[in-house]
Amino acid sequence: TVHDGPDGVLRGGWYDAGDFLKANLPIGFTTTFLAWGALEFGEGYHRLGLIDTLFSHLDFAVDYIVKCWNPDREELVAQVGDPKQEHPHWVSPEVLEEMREQDGTVPERLVYSLNKWRPGTEISCEFAAALCATALAGRQWGRISVDEFSKRIILAKTLYQFGERKPRTYIDLVPETAEFYNSTDYNDEIAWAALWIYKATNETKYLDAAVQLLPKITPPLPEHTISWDDKKYGVYALLLDEAKDEALRGRALRWAQHTMHHWMHIVPK
């Protein structure tokens, strides 16, 4: 789908599944998680000869994320494609383009955007986390320049500010996606983004912002896990890595031990 957006400016990104919906909340989460894997387990990718492939995917995703955010206008693309229009068409991208261009059986793809008058929190904060995580992974593996690292962090901060300033679930603005990628809360995304920015910058105001949200982010139920919707697991895992305060680390550690006990000894094998 090379014609997404005005003059094709939104080409790129990943499709939802066998159809052609580009849902930016799971795209952002997938990018963050892949980059986190590069940070924690990059040596494994390297030994398997897959480190270049991994960073090729990360760079592809970052390129799309950057296209979706205009910091000057404070405009963020939340989604490309109407889910109900996209799901009936399970064909290759080339065939979809031919159907659109030759017989008009496929309508032009809708672009759903957020802005300072219609703000939404989850996607902007997830994109902020993704930019920080990819910047850190790229620096660790010598894949990005100092200038590119700084550029991503600056963009991440603007995305975080956009989402945190007037918190509101993006589903209010893009109700068409509620059936497919609904959001149950946005506080976890704010804390998640703040911790990734802190990890990349060591600016304590971001750690403080995440800690202040903990009362709103109750420890997740142990039978759940991290997902594109729920980042509580990630918040506590990052706190365990990044927090210097022993009481805070102890809180995160107790939760982690409780969760590991549940998965190792209670969940049916």
CSV table of C-alpha atoms in Angstrom, one decimal:
chain,number,residue,atom,x,y,z
A,1,THR,CA,0.0,0.0,0.0
A,2,VAL,CA,2.4,2.6,-1.3
A,3,HIS,CA,-0.3,5.3,-1.6
A,4,ASP,CA,-1.2,5.6,2.1
A,5,GLY,CA,-1.6,9.2,3.2
A,6,PRO,CA,-1.2,12.3,1.1
A,7,ASP,CA,1.2,11.5,-1.8
A,8,GLY,CA,2.1,8.2,-0.1
A,9,VAL,CA,3.8,9.8,2.9
A,10,LEU,CA,2.6,7.0,5.2
A,11,ARG,CA,3.9,4.1,3.2
A,12,GLY,CA,5.7,1.6,5.4
A,13,GLY,CA,4.8,0.1,8.8
A,14,TRP,CA,3.3,-3.3,9.5
A,15,TYR,CA,0.0,-4.7,8.6
A,16,ASP,CA,-2.4,-6.0,11.3
A,17,ALA,CA,-2.6,-9.6,10.0
A,18,GLY,CA,-3.7,-11.0,6.7
A,19,ASP,CA,-5.5,-7.8,5.9
A,20,PHE,CA,-4.0,-4.3,5.5
A,21,LEU,CA,-5.0,-2.4,8.6
A,22,LYS,CA,-2.1,-0.5,10.1
A,23,ALA,CA,-3.0,-0.2,13.8
A,24,ASN,CA,-0.4,2.0,15.4
A,25,LEU,CA,-0.8,0.9,19.0
A,26,PRO,CA,0.4,-2.7,18.3
A,27,ILE,CA,2.9,-1.4,15.8
A,28,GLY,CA,4.5,0.8,18.5
A,29,PHE,CA,4.4,-2.0,21.1
A,30,THR,CA,6.0,-4.5,18.7
A,31,THR,CA,8.8,-2.1,18.0
A,32,THR,CA,9.5,-1.4,21.6
A,33,PHE,CA,9.5,-5.1,22.5
A,34,LEU,CA,11.8,-6.0,19.6
A,35,ALA,CA,14.2,-3.3,20.6
A,36,TRP,CA,14.0,-4.5,24.3
A,37,GLY,CA,15.0,-7.9,23.0
A,38,ALA,CA,18.0,-6.5,21.2
A,39,LEU,CA,19.1,-4.8,24.5
A,40,GLU,CA,18.7,-7.9,26.7
A,41,PHE,CA,19.3,-10.7,24.3
A,42,GLY,CA,21.2,-9.1,21.4
A,43,GLU,CA,24.1,-11.5,21.7
A,44,GLY,CA,21.7,-14.4,20.9
A,45,TYR,CA,20.6,-12.7,17.7
A,46,HIS,CA,24.3,-12.0,16.9
A,47,ARG,CA,25.3,-15.6,17.4
A,48,LEU,CA,22.5,-16.8,15.1
A,49,GLY,CA,23.5,-14.3,12.4
A,50,LEU,CA,20.3,-12.4,12.8
A,51,ILE,CA,21.4,-9.1,14.3
A,52,ASP,CA,21.3,-7.3,10.9
A,53,THR,CA,17.9,-8.7,10.2
A,54,LEU,CA,16.6,-7.4,13.6
A,55,PHE,CA,17.9,-3.9,13.1
A,56,SER,CA,16.5,-3.9,9.5
A,57,HIS,CA,13.1,-4.5,11.0
A,58,LEU,CA,13.6,-1.9,13.8
A,59,ASP,CA,14.8,0.8,11.3
A,60,PHE,CA,11.8,0.1,9.1
A,61,ALA,CA,9.5,0.5,12.0
A,62,VAL,CA,11.1,3.7,13.2
A,63,ASP,CA,10.9,5.2,9.7
A,64,TYR,CA,7.2,4.7,9.8
A,65,ILE,CA,6.8,6.0,13.3
A,66,VAL,CA,8.6,9.2,12.4
A,67,LYS,CA,6.3,9.7,9.4
A,68,CYS,CA,3.3,9.4,11.7
A,69,TRP,CA,4.2,12.3,14.0
A,70,ASN,CA,4.4,16.0,13.1
A,71,PRO,CA,5.7,17.7,16.3
A,72,ASP,CA,5.3,21.2,14.9
A,73,ARG,CA,1.5,20.7,14.2
A,74,GLU,CA,1.2,18.3,17.1
A,75,GLU,CA,-0.5,15.8,14.8
A,76,LEU,CA,-0.2,12.1,15.2
A,77,VAL,CA,-1.5,9.4,12.9
A,78,ALA,CA,-3.3,6.8,15.0
A,79,GLN,CA,-4.4,4.3,12.3
A,80,VAL,CA,-4.4,3.7,8.6
A,81,GLY,CA,-7.4,1.9,7.2
A,82,ASP,CA,-11.0,1.3,8.4
A,83,PRO,CA,-11.0,-2.1,10.1
A,84,LYS,CA,-14.4,-3.0,8.6
A,85,GLN,CA,-13.3,-2.1,5.1
A,86,GLU,CA,-9.9,-3.8,5.4
A,87,HIS,CA,-10.9,-7.2,6.9
A,88,PRO,CA,-12.8,-8.4,3.8
A,89,HIS,CA,-9.7,-8.1,1.6
A,90,TRP,CA,-7.2,-10.9,2.3
A,91,VAL,CA,-5.0,-10.7,-0.7
A,92,SER,CA,-1.5,-9.6,-1.4
A,93,PRO,CA,-0.6,-5.9,-1.2
A,94,GLU,CA,0.0,-5.9,-5.0
A,95,VAL,CA,-3.4,-7.2,-5.7
A,96,LEU,CA,-5.0,-4.7,-3.4
A,97,GLU,CA,-3.3,-1.8,-5.2
A,98,GLU,CA,-4.5,-3.2,-8.6
A,99,MET,CA,-8.1,-3.5,-7.3
A,100,ARG,CA,-8.0,0.1,-6.2
A,101,GLU,CA,-6.4,1.5,-9.3
A,102,GLN,CA,-8.2,-0.5,-12.0
A,103,ASP,CA,-11.8,-1.1,-11.0
A,104,GLY,CA,-12.3,1.0,-7.8
A,105,THR,CA,-13.6,-2.0,-5.8
A,106,VAL,CA,-11.4,-1.0,-2.9
A,107,PRO,CA,-12.0,2.5,-1.4
A,108,GLU,CA,-9.2,4.9,-0.6
A,109,ARG,CA,-7.7,4.0,2.8
A,110,LEU,CA,-8.8,6.3,5.7
A,111,VAL,CA,-6.2,7.9,7.9
A,112,TYR,CA,-7.2,8.6,11.5
A,113,SER,CA,-5.3,11.3,13.2
A,114,LEU,CA,-5.0,12.8,16.7
A,115,ASN,CA,-4.0,16.4,17.4
A,116,LYS,CA,-3.8,19.0,20.2
A,117,TRP,CA,-7.6,19.6,20.0
A,118,ARG,CA,-8.3,15.8,19.8
A,119,PRO,CA,-5.5,14.3,21.9
A,120,GLY,CA,-5.0,10.6,22.6
A,121,THR,CA,-2.5,9.1,25.0
A,122,GLU,CA,-1.7,5.4,24.4
A,123,ILE,CA,-0.2,5.6,20.9
A,124,SER,CA,1.9,8.7,21.4
A,125,CYS,CA,3.4,7.3,24.6
A,126,GLU,CA,4.0,3.9,23.0
A,127,PHE,CA,5.7,5.6,20.1
A,128,ALA,CA,7.8,7.5,22.6
A,129,ALA,CA,8.9,4.2,24.3
A,130,ALA,CA,9.6,2.7,20.9
A,131,LEU,CA,11.9,5.6,19.8
A,132,CYS,CA,13.8,5.4,23.1
A,133,ALA,CA,14.2,1.6,23.1
A,134,THR,CA,15.4,1.5,19.5
A,135,ALA,CA,17.8,4.4,20.2
A,136,LEU,CA,19.3,2.5,23.1
A,137,ALA,CA,19.5,-0.7,21.2
A,138,GLY,CA,21.1,1.0,18.2
A,139,ARG,CA,23.7,2.7,20.5
A,140,GLN,CA,24.5,-0.5,22.2
A,141,TRP,CA,25.2,-2.3,18.9
A,142,GLY,CA,26.8,0.7,17.2
A,143,ARG,CA,23.9,1.0,14.7
A,144,ILE,CA,23.1,4.6,14.9
A,145,SER,CA,25.0,7.9,15.1
A,146,VAL,CA,25.0,10.2,18.1
A,147,ASP,CA,22.9,12.7,16.1
A,148,GLU,CA,20.3,10.0,15.3
A,149,PHE,CA,20.2,8.9,18.9
A,150,SER,CA,19.5,12.5,20.0
A,151,LYS,CA,16.9,13.0,17.3
A,152,ARG,CA,14.9,10.0,18.5
A,153,ILE,CA,15.1,11.0,22.1
A,154,ILE,CA,13.9,14.6,21.3
A,155,LEU,CA,11.0,13.2,19.3
A,156,ALA,CA,10.2,10.8,22.1
A,157,LYS,CA,9.9,13.6,24.6
A,158,THR,CA,7.5,15.5,22.3
A,159,LEU,CA,5.4,12.4,21.9
A,160,TYR,CA,5.4,11.8,25.6
A,161,GLN,CA,4.3,15.5,26.3
A,162,PHE,CA,1.5,15.2,23.7
A,163,GLY,CA,0.1,12.1,25.4
A,164,GLU,CA,0.7,13.0,29.0
A,165,ARG,CA,-0.4,16.7,28.9
A,166,LYS,CA,-4.1,16.0,28.5
A,167,PRO,CA,-4.5,12.2,29.1
A,168,ARG,CA,-7.3,10.7,27.1
A,169,THR,CA,-7.8,7.3,25.6
A,170,TYR,CA,-7.4,7.3,21.8
A,171,ILE,CA,-10.4,5.0,21.5
A,172,ASP,CA,-12.6,8.1,22.1
A,173,LEU,CA,-11.2,9.5,18.9
A,174,VAL,CA,-10.9,6.3,16.9
A,175,PRO,CA,-13.9,4.2,18.0
A,176,GLU,CA,-13.7,2.1,14.9
A,177,THR,CA,-10.8,0.2,16.3
A,178,ALA,CA,-12.4,-0.6,19.7
A,179,GLU,CA,-13.5,-4.0,18.5
A,180,PHE,CA,-9.9,-4.9,17.4
A,181,TYR,CA,-7.4,-2.9,19.5
A,182,ASN,CA,-9.3,-1.5,22.4
A,183,SER,CA,-7.5,0.2,25.3
A,184,THR,CA,-8.4,-0.6,28.9
A,185,ASP,CA,-6.2,2.2,30.4
A,186,TYR,CA,-3.7,4.8,29.5
A,187,ASN,CA,-1.8,5.3,32.8
A,188,ASP,CA,0.4,2.3,32.1
A,189,GLU,CA,1.5,3.7,28.7
A,190,ILE,CA,2.4,7.0,30.3
A,191,ALA,CA,4.5,5.3,33.0
A,192,TRP,CA,6.0,3.0,30.4
A,193,ALA,CA,7.1,5.9,28.2
A,194,ALA,CA,8.4,7.9,31.1
A,195,LEU,CA,10.6,4.9,32.2
A,196,TRP,CA,12.0,4.4,28.7
A,197,ILE,CA,12.9,8.1,28.5
A,198,TYR,CA,14.5,7.9,31.9
A,199,LYS,CA,16.5,4.8,30.8
A,200,ALA,CA,17.7,6.8,27.7
A,201,THR,CA,18.4,10.1,29.4
A,202,ASN,CA,18.9,9.6,33.2
A,203,GLU,CA,16.6,12.6,33.7
A,204,THR,CA,15.0,11.9,37.1
A,205,LYS,CA,11.8,13.8,36.4
A,206,TYR,CA,10.7,11.0,34.1
A,207,LEU,CA,11.4,8.4,36.8
A,208,ASP,CA,9.5,10.5,39.3
A,209,ALA,CA,6.6,10.8,36.8
A,210,ALA,CA,6.4,7.1,36.5
A,211,VAL,CA,6.5,6.5,40.2
A,212,GLN,CA,3.7,9.0,40.8
A,213,LEU,CA,1.5,6.9,38.6
A,214,LEU,CA,2.1,3.6,40.5
A,215,PRO,CA,-1.0,4.1,42.7
A,216,LYS,CA,-3.0,4.1,39.4
A,217,ILE,CA,-1.2,1.1,38.1
A,218,THR,CA,-1.9,-1.7,40.5
A,219,PRO,CA,0.4,-4.7,40.2
A,220,PRO,CA,-1.0,-6.9,37.4
A,221,LEU,CA,-2.7,-10.1,38.2
A,222,PRO,CA,-0.1,-12.9,37.9
A,223,GLU,CA,-2.2,-14.9,35.4
A,224,HIS,CA,-1.9,-12.0,33.0
A,225,THR,CA,1.1,-11.0,30.9
A,226,ILE,CA,2.4,-7.9,29.0
A,227,SER,CA,0.6,-7.0,25.8
A,228,TRP,CA,0.0,-4.1,23.4
A,229,ASP,CA,-2.8,-3.0,25.7
A,230,ASP,CA,-1.4,-3.7,29.2
A,231,LYS,CA,2.2,-2.6,30.0
A,232,LYS,CA,2.1,-3.1,33.8
A,233,TYR,CA,4.5,-6.0,33.6
A,234,GLY,CA,6.9,-3.9,31.6
A,235,VAL,CA,6.6,-0.9,34.1
A,236,TYR,CA,7.6,-3.1,37.0
A,237,ALA,CA,10.3,-4.9,35.1
A,238,LEU,CA,11.9,-1.6,34.1
A,239,LEU,CA,11.6,-0.3,37.7
A,240,LEU,CA,13.5,-3.3,38.9
A,241,ASP,CA,16.3,-2.5,36.5
A,242,GLU,CA,16.3,1.3,36.8
A,243,ALA,CA,15.2,2.4,40.2
A,244,LYS,CA,17.9,3.4,42.7
A,245,ASP,CA,15.6,3.6,45.7
A,246,GLU,CA,15.8,0.3,47.6
A,247,ALA,CA,12.2,0.5,48.8
A,248,LEU,CA,11.0,0.9,45.2
A,249,ARG,CA,13.2,-1.9,44.0
A,250,GLY,CA,11.9,-4.1,46.8
A,251,ARG,CA,8.4,-3.4,45.8
A,252,ALA,CA,9.1,-4.4,42.2
A,253,LEU,CA,11.1,-7.4,43.3
A,254,ARG,CA,8.3,-8.7,45.5
A,255,TRP,CA,5.8,-8.4,42.6
A,256,ALA,CA,8.3,-10.2,40.3
A,257,GLN,CA,8.8,-13.1,42.8
A,258,HIS,CA,5.0,-13.4,43.3
A,259,THR,CA,4.5,-13.6,39.5
A,260,MET,CA,7.3,-16.1,38.9
A,261,HIS,CA,5.9,-18.3,41.7
A,262,HIS,CA,2.5,-18.2,40.1
A,263,TRP,CA,3.8,-19.2,36.6
A,264,MET,CA,6.2,-21.9,37.9
A,265,HIS,CA,4.0,-23.6,40.6
A,266,ILE,CA,0.4,-22.7,40.1
A,267,VAL,CA,-0.3,-22.5,36.3
A,268,PRO,CA,-1.3,-26.0,35.1
A,269,LYS,CA,1.5,-27.5,33.0
